[in-house]
């Protein structure tokens, strides 16, 4: 039986929550164009809650790359802090990413949104030559080294692809998206599953890929 995208994401999150109970969710602000994609963050939190996982949210205590007016989709002159903006999603219960102790958690999940490409990295402007925010890079390396699962939604798998040698990502069955992603530096796989439990789960719907090309490239 074929599963749709939502069912795949739900199944993967349930598998994580069944095997682990303490999950760190990494946010990148609040709002799809300059922070965390709120729908994705909400879906992650709902499914983890239903599966009985204990969740703590984290975000870098740093300025956003820029602020986007979400009514117009255009940058403004404002300055906002990633941690403070992430608190909108977390209802205030969010911790500075610098304080994350990998030993205190069994898994980490990073929802998507352009904040991943702008605040957790500079991929939005540098593409394959991007650098990763230091605390994010440490998080991914430490969880991977400890053999703990990393869940990544939408554009966030680029973080693992940049940091972890041989990382594999999924992009669904979209041939156009496949050609675009191959210009980066990752290996494509046509199945929604994780090959090794300590590598990232990549939820990369093709519509997200198209939106990313339109908004960033």
mmCIF file with all atom_site columns, C-alpha atoms in Angstrom:
data_model
loop_
_atom_site.group_PDB
_atom_site.id
_atom_site.type_symbol
_atom_site.label_atom_id
_atom_site.label_alt_id
_atom_site.label_comp_id
_atom_site.label_asym_id
_atom_site.label_entity_id
_atom_site.label_seq_id
_atom_site.pdbx_PDB_ins_code
_atom_site.Cartn_x
_atom_site.Cartn_y
_atom_site.Cartn_z
_atom_site.occupancy
_atom_site.B_iso_or_equiv
_atom_site.pdbx_formal_charge
_atom_site.auth_seq_id
_atom_site.auth_comp_id
_atom_site.auth_asym_id
_atom_site.auth_atom_id
_atom_site.pdbx_PDB_model_num
ATOM 1   C CA . UNK A 1 1   ? 0.000  0.000  0.000   1.00 0.00 ? 1   UNK A CA 1
ATOM 2   C CA . UNK A 1 2   ? 1.353  3.408  -0.976  1.00 0.00 ? 2   UNK A CA 1
ATOM 3   C CA . UNK A 1 3   ? 1.411  6.071  1.725   1.00 0.00 ? 3   UNK A CA 1
ATOM 4   C CA . UNK A 1 4   ? 0.998  9.772  1.115   1.00 0.00 ? 4   UNK A CA 1
ATOM 5   C CA . UNK A 1 5   ? 3.505  12.353 2.378   1.00 0.00 ? 5   UNK A CA 1
ATOM 6   C CA . UNK A 1 6   ? 1.653  13.140 5.610   1.00 0.00 ? 6   UNK A CA 1
ATOM 7   C CA . UNK A 1 7   ? 1.358  9.444  6.429   1.00 0.00 ? 7   UNK A CA 1
ATOM 8   C CA . UNK A 1 8   ? 5.070  8.941  5.760   1.00 0.00 ? 8   UNK A CA 1
ATOM 9   C CA . UNK A 1 9   ? 6.050  11.814 8.039   1.00 0.00 ? 9   UNK A CA 1
ATOM 10  C CA . UNK A 1 10  ? 3.676  10.592 10.754  1.00 0.00 ? 10  UNK A CA 1
ATOM 11  C CA . UNK A 1 11  ? 5.053  7.046  10.489  1.00 0.00 ? 11  UNK A CA 1
ATOM 12  C CA . UNK A 1 12  ? 8.668  8.218  10.712  1.00 0.00 ? 12  UNK A CA 1
ATOM 13  C CA . UNK A 1 13  ? 7.976  10.469 13.688  1.00 0.00 ? 13  UNK A CA 1
ATOM 14  C CA . UNK A 1 14  ? 6.090  7.676  15.452  1.00 0.00 ? 14  UNK A CA 1
ATOM 15  C CA . UNK A 1 15  ? 9.022  5.325  14.901  1.00 0.00 ? 15  UNK A CA 1
ATOM 16  C CA . UNK A 1 16  ? 11.344 7.899  16.466  1.00 0.00 ? 16  UNK A CA 1
ATOM 17  C CA . UNK A 1 17  ? 9.034  8.521  19.403  1.00 0.00 ? 17  UNK A CA 1
ATOM 18  C CA . UNK A 1 18  ? 8.498  4.807  20.048  1.00 0.00 ? 18  UNK A CA 1
ATOM 19  C CA . UNK A 1 19  ? 12.223 4.174  20.223  1.00 0.00 ? 19  UNK A CA 1
ATOM 20  C CA . UNK A 1 20  ? 13.106 7.400  22.005  1.00 0.00 ? 20  UNK A CA 1
ATOM 21  C CA . UNK A 1 21  ? 11.371 9.663  24.496  1.00 0.00 ? 21  UNK A CA 1
ATOM 22  C CA . UNK A 1 22  ? 13.470 12.829 24.713  1.00 0.00 ? 22  UNK A CA 1
ATOM 23  C CA . UNK A 1 23  ? 13.500 14.847 21.504  1.00 0.00 ? 23  UNK A CA 1
ATOM 24  C CA . UNK A 1 24  ? 15.131 18.213 20.792  1.00 0.00 ? 24  UNK A CA 1
ATOM 25  C CA . UNK A 1 25  ? 13.301 20.270 18.160  1.00 0.00 ? 25  UNK A CA 1
ATOM 26  C CA . UNK A 1 26  ? 15.480 22.928 16.535  1.00 0.00 ? 26  UNK A CA 1
ATOM 27  C CA . UNK A 1 27  ? 13.757 26.119 15.381  1.00 0.00 ? 27  UNK A CA 1
ATOM 28  C CA . UNK A 1 28  ? 15.094 28.877 13.129  1.00 0.00 ? 28  UNK A CA 1
ATOM 29  C CA . UNK A 1 29  ? 12.692 31.725 13.789  1.00 0.00 ? 29  UNK A CA 1
ATOM 30  C CA . UNK A 1 30  ? 8.977  32.103 13.087  1.00 0.00 ? 30  UNK A CA 1
ATOM 31  C CA . UNK A 1 31  ? 7.599  32.319 9.555   1.00 0.00 ? 31  UNK A CA 1
ATOM 32  C CA . UNK A 1 32  ? 8.275  30.385 6.382   1.00 0.00 ? 32  UNK A CA 1
ATOM 33  C CA . UNK A 1 33  ? 10.221 33.105 4.511   1.00 0.00 ? 33  UNK A CA 1
ATOM 34  C CA . UNK A 1 34  ? 12.694 34.073 7.239   1.00 0.00 ? 34  UNK A CA 1
ATOM 35  C CA . UNK A 1 35  ? 12.329 31.431 9.954   1.00 0.00 ? 35  UNK A CA 1
ATOM 36  C CA . UNK A 1 36  ? 10.716 28.098 10.786  1.00 0.00 ? 36  UNK A CA 1
ATOM 37  C CA . UNK A 1 37  ? 7.808  26.914 8.627   1.00 0.00 ? 37  UNK A CA 1
ATOM 38  C CA . UNK A 1 38  ? 5.065  27.036 11.261  1.00 0.00 ? 38  UNK A CA 1
ATOM 39  C CA . UNK A 1 39  ? 2.916  24.266 9.752   1.00 0.00 ? 39  UNK A CA 1
ATOM 40  C CA . UNK A 1 40  ? 5.868  21.883 9.727   1.00 0.00 ? 40  UNK A CA 1
ATOM 41  C CA . UNK A 1 41  ? 6.872  22.742 13.291  1.00 0.00 ? 41  UNK A CA 1
ATOM 42  C CA . UNK A 1 42  ? 3.290  22.279 14.479  1.00 0.00 ? 42  UNK A CA 1
ATOM 43  C CA . UNK A 1 43  ? 2.949  18.936 12.710  1.00 0.00 ? 43  UNK A CA 1
ATOM 44  C CA . UNK A 1 44  ? 6.209  17.694 14.226  1.00 0.00 ? 44  UNK A CA 1
ATOM 45  C CA . UNK A 1 45  ? 5.164  18.773 17.723  1.00 0.00 ? 45  UNK A CA 1
ATOM 46  C CA . UNK A 1 46  ? 1.667  17.285 17.433  1.00 0.00 ? 46  UNK A CA 1
ATOM 47  C CA . UNK A 1 47  ? 2.890  13.893 16.259  1.00 0.00 ? 47  UNK A CA 1
ATOM 48  C CA . UNK A 1 48  ? 5.661  13.728 18.850  1.00 0.00 ? 48  UNK A CA 1
ATOM 49  C CA . UNK A 1 49  ? 3.139  14.619 21.554  1.00 0.00 ? 49  UNK A CA 1
ATOM 50  C CA . UNK A 1 50  ? 0.698  11.960 20.381  1.00 0.00 ? 50  UNK A CA 1
ATOM 51  C CA . UNK A 1 51  ? 3.494  9.407  20.424  1.00 0.00 ? 51  UNK A CA 1
ATOM 52  C CA . UNK A 1 52  ? 4.426  10.290 24.001  1.00 0.00 ? 52  UNK A CA 1
ATOM 53  C CA . UNK A 1 53  ? 7.791  11.937 23.388  1.00 0.00 ? 53  UNK A CA 1
ATOM 54  C CA . UNK A 1 54  ? 9.118  14.615 25.749  1.00 0.00 ? 54  UNK A CA 1
ATOM 55  C CA . UNK A 1 55  ? 10.084 17.643 23.667  1.00 0.00 ? 55  UNK A CA 1
ATOM 56  C CA . UNK A 1 56  ? 12.325 20.634 24.292  1.00 0.00 ? 56  UNK A CA 1
ATOM 57  C CA . UNK A 1 57  ? 12.697 23.350 21.670  1.00 0.00 ? 57  UNK A CA 1
ATOM 58  C CA . UNK A 1 58  ? 15.975 25.131 20.916  1.00 0.00 ? 58  UNK A CA 1
ATOM 59  C CA . UNK A 1 59  ? 17.093 27.981 18.654  1.00 0.00 ? 59  UNK A CA 1
ATOM 60  C CA . UNK A 1 60  ? 20.274 30.005 18.120  1.00 0.00 ? 60  UNK A CA 1
ATOM 61  C CA . UNK A 1 61  ? 20.491 33.242 20.084  1.00 0.00 ? 61  UNK A CA 1
ATOM 62  C CA . UNK A 1 62  ? 21.489 35.310 17.057  1.00 0.00 ? 62  UNK A CA 1
ATOM 63  C CA . UNK A 1 63  ? 20.089 37.876 14.643  1.00 0.00 ? 63  UNK A CA 1
ATOM 64  C CA . UNK A 1 64  ? 18.143 36.674 11.620  1.00 0.00 ? 64  UNK A CA 1
ATOM 65  C CA . UNK A 1 65  ? 19.772 37.119 8.221   1.00 0.00 ? 65  UNK A CA 1
ATOM 66  C CA . UNK A 1 66  ? 16.902 39.492 7.435   1.00 0.00 ? 66  UNK A CA 1
ATOM 67  C CA . UNK A 1 67  ? 13.196 39.990 8.140   1.00 0.00 ? 67  UNK A CA 1
ATOM 68  C CA . UNK A 1 68  ? 10.550 39.349 5.474   1.00 0.00 ? 68  UNK A CA 1
ATOM 69  C CA . UNK A 1 69  ? 7.114  40.957 5.309   1.00 0.00 ? 69  UNK A CA 1
ATOM 70  C CA . UNK A 1 70  ? 5.010  37.823 4.909   1.00 0.00 ? 70  UNK A CA 1
ATOM 71  C CA . UNK A 1 71  ? 2.113  39.733 3.333   1.00 0.00 ? 71  UNK A CA 1
ATOM 72  C CA . UNK A 1 72  ? 4.314  40.903 0.467   1.00 0.00 ? 72  UNK A CA 1
ATOM 73  C CA . UNK A 1 73  ? 7.148  38.382 0.545   1.00 0.00 ? 73  UNK A CA 1
ATOM 74  C CA . UNK A 1 74  ? 9.669  41.224 0.572   1.00 0.00 ? 74  UNK A CA 1
ATOM 75  C CA . UNK A 1 75  ? 12.525 42.009 2.997   1.00 0.00 ? 75  UNK A CA 1
ATOM 76  C CA . UNK A 1 76  ? 12.139 44.893 5.446   1.00 0.00 ? 76  UNK A CA 1
ATOM 77  C CA . UNK A 1 77  ? 14.633 46.982 7.397   1.00 0.00 ? 77  UNK A CA 1
ATOM 78  C CA . UNK A 1 78  ? 13.731 45.360 10.734  1.00 0.00 ? 78  UNK A CA 1
ATOM 79  C CA . UNK A 1 79  ? 16.106 43.284 12.818  1.00 0.00 ? 79  UNK A CA 1
ATOM 80  C CA . UNK A 1 80  ? 14.868 40.291 14.786  1.00 0.00 ? 80  UNK A CA 1
ATOM 81  C CA . UNK A 1 81  ? 16.464 37.657 16.995  1.00 0.00 ? 81  UNK A CA 1
ATOM 82  C CA . UNK A 1 82  ? 16.105 33.981 16.042  1.00 0.00 ? 82  UNK A CA 1
ATOM 83  C CA . UNK A 1 83  ? 15.638 32.801 19.635  1.00 0.00 ? 83  UNK A CA 1
ATOM 84  C CA . UNK A 1 84  ? 13.041 35.466 20.414  1.00 0.00 ? 84  UNK A CA 1
ATOM 85  C CA . UNK A 1 85  ? 11.099 34.768 17.222  1.00 0.00 ? 85  UNK A CA 1
ATOM 86  C CA . UNK A 1 86  ? 11.206 31.010 17.855  1.00 0.00 ? 86  UNK A CA 1
ATOM 87  C CA . UNK A 1 87  ? 9.609  31.677 21.242  1.00 0.00 ? 87  UNK A CA 1
ATOM 88  C CA . UNK A 1 88  ? 6.413  32.545 19.359  1.00 0.00 ? 88  UNK A CA 1
ATOM 89  C CA . UNK A 1 89  ? 6.101  28.923 18.252  1.00 0.00 ? 89  UNK A CA 1
ATOM 90  C CA . UNK A 1 90  ? 7.341  27.507 21.557  1.00 0.00 ? 90  UNK A CA 1
ATOM 91  C CA . UNK A 1 91  ? 5.062  29.755 23.646  1.00 0.00 ? 91  UNK A CA 1
ATOM 92  C CA . UNK A 1 92  ? 8.161  31.052 25.365  1.00 0.00 ? 92  UNK A CA 1
ATOM 93  C CA . UNK A 1 93  ? 9.559  27.632 26.263  1.00 0.00 ? 93  UNK A CA 1
ATOM 94  C CA . UNK A 1 94  ? 12.626 27.690 24.030  1.00 0.00 ? 94  UNK A CA 1
ATOM 95  C CA . UNK A 1 95  ? 16.277 27.372 25.038  1.00 0.00 ? 95  UNK A CA 1
ATOM 96  C CA . UNK A 1 96  ? 19.449 28.832 23.547  1.00 0.00 ? 96  UNK A CA 1
ATOM 97  C CA . UNK A 1 97  ? 20.881 26.199 21.199  1.00 0.00 ? 97  UNK A CA 1
ATOM 98  C CA . UNK A 1 98  ? 24.317 26.762 22.742  1.00 0.00 ? 98  UNK A CA 1
ATOM 99  C CA . UNK A 1 99  ? 23.007 25.057 25.894  1.00 0.00 ? 99  UNK A CA 1
ATOM 100 C CA . UNK A 1 100 ? 21.856 21.852 24.193  1.00 0.00 ? 100 UNK A CA 1
ATOM 101 C CA . UNK A 1 101 ? 23.403 18.770 25.834  1.00 0.00 ? 101 UNK A CA 1
ATOM 102 C CA . UNK A 1 102 ? 23.307 15.877 23.374  1.00 0.00 ? 102 UNK A CA 1
ATOM 103 C CA . UNK A 1 103 ? 23.548 13.338 26.193  1.00 0.00 ? 103 UNK A CA 1
ATOM 104 C CA . UNK A 1 104 ? 20.196 14.580 27.540  1.00 0.00 ? 104 UNK A CA 1
ATOM 105 C CA . UNK A 1 105 ? 18.299 13.727 24.344  1.00 0.00 ? 105 UNK A CA 1
ATOM 106 C CA . UNK A 1 106 ? 17.599 10.641 22.268  1.00 0.00 ? 106 UNK A CA 1
ATOM 107 C CA . UNK A 1 107 ? 16.898 12.398 18.961  1.00 0.00 ? 107 UNK A CA 1
ATOM 108 C CA . UNK A 1 108 ? 16.701 15.802 17.287  1.00 0.00 ? 108 UNK A CA 1
ATOM 109 C CA . UNK A 1 109 ? 14.329 17.098 14.624  1.00 0.00 ? 109 UNK A CA 1
ATOM 110 C CA . UNK A 1 110 ? 14.734 20.222 12.502  1.00 0.00 ? 110 UNK A CA 1
ATOM 111 C CA . UNK A 1 111 ? 11.568 21.525 10.786  1.00 0.00 ? 111 UNK A CA 1
ATOM 112 C CA . UNK A 1 112 ? 11.974 23.378 7.504   1.00 0.00 ? 112 UNK A CA 1
ATOM 113 C CA . UNK A 1 113 ? 11.417 26.962 6.483   1.00 0.00 ? 113 UNK A CA 1
ATOM 114 C CA . UNK A 1 114 ? 13.812 29.469 4.938   1.00 0.00 ? 114 UNK A CA 1
ATOM 115 C CA . UNK A 1 115 ? 15.275 30.097 8.386   1.00 0.00 ? 115 UNK A CA 1
ATOM 116 C CA . UNK A 1 116 ? 17.215 26.872 7.844   1.00 0.00 ? 116 UNK A CA 1
ATOM 117 C CA . UNK A 1 117 ? 18.851 28.343 4.739   1.00 0.00 ? 117 UNK A CA 1
ATOM 118 C CA . UNK A 1 118 ? 19.218 31.838 6.200   1.00 0.00 ? 118 UNK A CA 1
ATOM 119 C CA . UNK A 1 119 ? 19.679 31.530 9.967   1.00 0.00 ? 119 UNK A CA 1
ATOM 120 C CA . UNK A 1 120 ? 20.923 27.973 10.591  1.00 0.00 ? 120 UNK A CA 1
ATOM 121 C CA . UNK A 1 121 ? 23.210 28.304 7.572   1.00 0.00 ? 121 UNK A CA 1
ATOM 122 C CA . UNK A 1 122 ? 23.946 30.768 4.767   1.00 0.00 ? 122 UNK A CA 1
ATOM 123 C CA . UNK A 1 123 ? 22.861 28.341 2.062   1.00 0.00 ? 123 UNK A CA 1
ATOM 124 C CA . UNK A 1 124 ? 20.331 30.857 0.729   1.00 0.00 ? 124 UNK A CA 1
ATOM 125 C CA . UNK A 1 125 ? 23.169 33.057 -0.543  1.00 0.00 ? 125 UNK A CA 1
ATOM 126 C CA . UNK A 1 126 ? 26.113 30.663 -0.911  1.00 0.00 ? 126 UNK A CA 1
ATOM 127 C CA . UNK A 1 127 ? 24.494 27.388 -2.006  1.00 0.00 ? 127 UNK A CA 1
ATOM 128 C CA . UNK A 1 128 ? 26.993 24.486 -1.959  1.00 0.00 ? 128 UNK A CA 1
ATOM 129 C CA . UNK A 1 129 ? 29.701 26.771 -0.570  1.00 0.00 ? 129 UNK A CA 1
ATOM 130 C CA . UNK A 1 130 ? 27.595 27.559 2.470   1.00 0.00 ? 130 UNK A CA 1
ATOM 131 C CA . UNK A 1 131 ? 28.686 27.424 6.090   1.00 0.00 ? 131 UNK A CA 1
ATOM 132 C CA . UNK A 1 132 ? 26.565 26.035 8.913   1.00 0.00 ? 132 UNK A CA 1
ATOM 133 C CA . UNK A 1 133 ? 25.839 27.926 12.129  1.00 0.00 ? 133 UNK A CA 1
ATOM 134 C CA . UNK A 1 134 ? 28.450 26.570 14.591  1.00 0.00 ? 134 UNK A CA 1
ATOM 135 C CA . UNK A 1 135 ? 26.008 25.277 17.225  1.00 0.00 ? 135 UNK A CA 1
ATOM 136 C CA . UNK A 1 136 ? 23.918 23.595 14.528  1.00 0.00 ? 136 UNK A CA 1
ATOM 137 C CA . UNK A 1 137 ? 27.005 21.950 13.047  1.00 0.00 ? 137 UNK A CA 1
ATOM 138 C CA . UNK A 1 138 ? 28.071 20.701 16.479  1.00 0.00 ? 138 UNK A CA 1
ATOM 139 C CA . UNK A 1 139 ? 24.569 19.373 17.155  1.00 0.00 ? 139 UNK A CA 1
ATOM 140 C CA . UNK A 1 140 ? 24.438 17.367 13.937  1.00 0.00 ? 140 UNK A CA 1
ATOM 141 C CA . UNK A 1 141 ? 27.952 15.979 14.329  1.00 0.00 ? 141 UNK A CA 1
ATOM 142 C CA . UNK A 1 142 ? 27.409 15.049 17.987  1.00 0.00 ? 142 UNK A CA 1
ATOM 143 C CA . UNK A 1 143 ? 24.054 13.321 17.410  1.00 0.00 ? 143 UNK A CA 1
ATOM 144 C CA . UNK A 1 144 ? 25.464 11.468 14.417  1.00 0.00 ? 144 UNK A CA 1
ATOM 145 C CA . UNK A 1 145 ? 28.582 10.404 16.316  1.00 0.00 ? 145 UNK A CA 1
ATOM 146 C CA . UNK A 1 146 ? 26.412 9.174  19.193  1.00 0.00 ? 146 UNK A CA 1
ATOM 147 C CA . UNK A 1 147 ? 24.301 7.105  16.787  1.00 0.00 ? 147 UNK A CA 1
ATOM 148 C CA . UNK A 1 148 ? 21.175 9.086  17.630  1.00 0.00 ? 148 UNK A CA 1
ATOM 149 C CA . UNK A 1 149 ? 18.528 9.808  14.970  1.00 0.00 ? 149 UNK A CA 1
ATOM 150 C CA . UNK A 1 150 ? 18.222 13.165 13.242  1.00 0.00 ? 150 UNK A CA 1
ATOM 151 C CA . UNK A 1 151 ? 14.885 14.061 11.652  1.00 0.00 ? 151 UNK A CA 1
ATOM 152 C CA . UNK A 1 152 ? 14.948 16.792 9.007   1.00 0.00 ? 152 UNK A CA 1
ATOM 153 C CA . UNK A 1 153 ? 12.014 18.339 7.157   1.00 0.00 ? 153 UNK A CA 1
ATOM 154 C CA . UNK A 1 154 ? 11.800 20.141 3.807   1.00 0.00 ? 154 UNK A CA 1
ATOM 155 C CA . UNK A 1 155 ? 15.041 22.082 3.160   1.00 0.00 ? 155 UNK A CA 1
ATOM 156 C CA . UNK A 1 156 ? 16.768 21.177 6.433   1.00 0.00 ? 156 UNK A CA 1
ATOM 157 C CA . UNK A 1 157 ? 18.436 17.997 5.046   1.00 0.00 ? 157 UNK A CA 1
ATOM 158 C CA . UNK A 1 158 ? 20.932 20.295 3.303   1.00 0.00 ? 158 UNK A CA 1
ATOM 159 C CA . UNK A 1 159 ? 22.490 20.781 6.741   1.00 0.00 ? 159 UNK A CA 1
ATOM 160 C CA . UNK A 1 160 ? 23.280 17.083 7.042   1.00 0.00 ? 160 UNK A CA 1
ATOM 161 C CA . UNK A 1 161 ? 24.351 16.889 3.403   1.00 0.00 ? 161 UNK A CA 1
ATOM 162 C CA . UNK A 1 162 ? 26.917 19.610 4.008   1.00 0.00 ? 162 UNK A CA 1
ATOM 163 C CA . UNK A 1 163 ? 28.231 18.184 7.285   1.00 0.00 ? 163 UNK A CA 1
ATOM 164 C CA . UNK A 1 164 ? 27.991 14.376 7.053   1.00 0.00 ? 164 UNK A CA 1
ATOM 165 C CA . UNK A 1 165 ? 30.030 12.595 4.344   1.00 0.00 ? 165 UNK A CA 1
ATOM 166 C CA . UNK A 1 166 ? 27.930 10.290 2.177   1.00 0.00 ? 166 UNK A CA 1
ATOM 167 C CA . UNK A 1 167 ? 24.630 11.577 3.529   1.00 0.00 ? 167 UNK A CA 1
ATOM 168 C CA . UNK A 1 168 ? 21.622 10.405 1.492   1.00 0.00 ? 168 UNK A CA 1
ATOM 169 C CA . UNK A 1 169 ? 18.472 12.488 0.949   1.00 0.00 ? 169 UNK A CA 1
ATOM 170 C CA . UNK A 1 170 ? 15.059 11.726 -0.521  1.00 0.00 ? 170 UNK A CA 1
ATOM 171 C CA . UNK A 1 171 ? 13.179 14.076 -2.845  1.00 0.00 ? 171 UNK A CA 1
ATOM 172 C CA . UNK A 1 172 ? 10.186 11.945 -3.840  1.00 0.00 ? 172 UNK A CA 1
ATOM 173 C CA . UNK A 1 173 ? 9.474  11.248 -7.531  1.00 0.00 ? 173 UNK A CA 1
ATOM 174 C CA . UNK A 1 174 ? 9.835  14.771 -8.933  1.00 0.00 ? 174 UNK A CA 1
ATOM 175 C CA . UNK A 1 175 ? 12.292 14.569 -11.848 1.00 0.00 ? 175 UNK A CA 1
ATOM 176 C CA . UNK A 1 176 ? 12.653 18.352 -12.053 1.00 0.00 ? 176 UNK A CA 1
ATOM 177 C CA . UNK A 1 177 ? 13.459 18.505 -8.353  1.00 0.00 ? 177 UNK A CA 1
ATOM 178 C CA . UNK A 1 178 ? 15.927 15.641 -8.788  1.00 0.00 ? 178 UNK A CA 1
ATOM 179 C CA . UNK A 1 179 ? 17.874 17.554 -11.455 1.00 0.00 ? 179 UNK A CA 1
ATOM 180 C CA . UNK A 1 180 ? 17.976 20.636 -9.244  1.00 0.00 ? 180 UNK A CA 1
ATOM 181 C CA . UNK A 1 181 ? 19.128 18.782 -6.148  1.00 0.00 ? 181 UNK A CA 1
ATOM 182 C CA . UNK A 1 182 ? 21.836 16.897 -8.067  1.00 0.00 ? 182 UNK A CA 1
ATOM 183 C CA . UNK A 1 183 ? 23.467 20.266 -8.738  1.00 0.00 ? 183 UNK A CA 1
ATOM 184 C CA . UNK A 1 184 ? 24.099 20.420 -5.022  1.00 0.00 ? 184 UNK A CA 1
ATOM 185 C CA . UNK A 1 185 ? 26.203 17.582 -3.595  1.00 0.00 ? 185 UNK A CA 1
ATOM 186 C CA . UNK A 1 186 ? 23.840 14.854 -2.450  1.00 0.00 ? 186 UNK A CA 1
ATOM 187 C CA . UNK A 1 187 ? 22.735 11.371 -3.431  1.00 0.00 ? 187 UNK A CA 1
ATOM 188 C CA . UNK A 1 188 ? 19.109 10.860 -4.450  1.00 0.00 ? 188 UNK A CA 1
ATOM 189 C CA . UNK A 1 189 ? 17.023 7.962  -3.211  1.00 0.00 ? 189 UNK A CA 1
ATOM 190 C CA . UNK A 1 190 ? 13.463 7.135  -4.281  1.00 0.00 ? 190 UNK A CA 1
ATOM 191 C CA . UNK A 1 191 ? 12.044 5.861  -1.035  1.00 0.00 ? 191 UNK A CA 1
ATOM 192 C CA . UNK A 1 192 ? 10.705 7.486  2.097   1.00 0.00 ? 192 UNK A CA 1
ATOM 193 C CA . UNK A 1 193 ? 12.631 5.637  4.738   1.00 0.00 ? 193 UNK A CA 1
ATOM 194 C CA . UNK A 1 194 ? 15.908 5.886  6.573   1.00 0.00 ? 194 UNK A CA 1
ATOM 195 C CA . UNK A 1 195 ? 18.726 3.584  5.463   1.00 0.00 ? 195 UNK A CA 1
ATOM 196 C CA . UNK A 1 196 ? 20.586 3.888  8.744   1.00 0.00 ? 196 UNK A CA 1
ATOM 197 C CA . UNK A 1 197 ? 18.903 4.977  11.936  1.00 0.00 ? 197 UNK A CA 1
ATOM 198 C CA . UNK A 1 198 ? 21.706 7.362  12.823  1.00 0.00 ? 198 UNK A CA 1
ATOM 199 C CA . UNK A 1 199 ? 21.477 9.246  9.536   1.00 0.00 ? 199 UNK A CA 1
ATOM 200 C CA . UNK A 1 200 ? 18.927 11.935 8.804   1.00 0.00 ? 200 UNK A CA 1
ATOM 201 C CA . UNK A 1 201 ? 15.329 11.297 7.813   1.00 0.00 ? 201 UNK A CA 1
ATOM 202 C CA . UNK A 1 202 ? 14.679 13.727 4.989   1.00 0.00 ? 202 UNK A CA 1
ATOM 203 C CA . UNK A 1 203 ? 11.157 14.917 4.321   1.00 0.00 ? 203 UNK A CA 1
ATOM 204 C CA . UNK A 1 204 ? 11.605 16.923 1.105   1.00 0.00 ? 204 UNK A CA 1
ATOM 205 C CA . UNK A 1 205 ? 8.260  17.307 -0.740  1.00 0.00 ? 205 UNK A CA 1
ATOM 206 C CA . UNK A 1 206 ? 8.623  18.339 -4.361  1.00 0.00 ? 206 UNK A CA 1
ATOM 207 C CA . UNK A 1 207 ? 6.444  21.426 -3.913  1.00 0.00 ? 207 UNK A CA 1
ATOM 208 C CA . UNK A 1 208 ? 8.932  22.634 -1.317  1.00 0.00 ? 208 UNK A CA 1
ATOM 209 C CA . UNK A 1 209 ? 11.729 22.141 -3.806  1.00 0.00 ? 209 UNK A CA 1
ATOM 210 C CA . UNK A 1 210 ? 9.908  24.213 -6.403  1.00 0.00 ? 210 UNK A CA 1
ATOM 211 C CA . UNK A 1 211 ? 9.158  26.962 -3.881  1.00 0.00 ? 211 UNK A CA 1
ATOM 212 C CA . UNK A 1 212 ? 12.797 27.008 -2.825  1.00 0.00 ? 212 UNK A CA 1
ATOM 213 C CA . UNK A 1 213 ? 14.005 27.485 -6.386  1.00 0.00 ? 213 UNK A CA 1
ATOM 214 C CA . UNK A 1 214 ? 11.554 30.339 -6.888  1.00 0.00 ? 214 UNK A CA 1
ATOM 215 C CA . UNK A 1 215 ? 12.331 32.135 -3.633  1.00 0.00 ? 215 UNK A CA 1
ATOM 216 C CA . UNK A 1 216 ? 16.082 31.657 -3.231  1.00 0.00 ? 216 UNK A CA 1
ATOM 217 C CA . UNK A 1 217 ? 17.838 30.863 -6.484  1.00 0.00 ? 217 UNK A CA 1
#
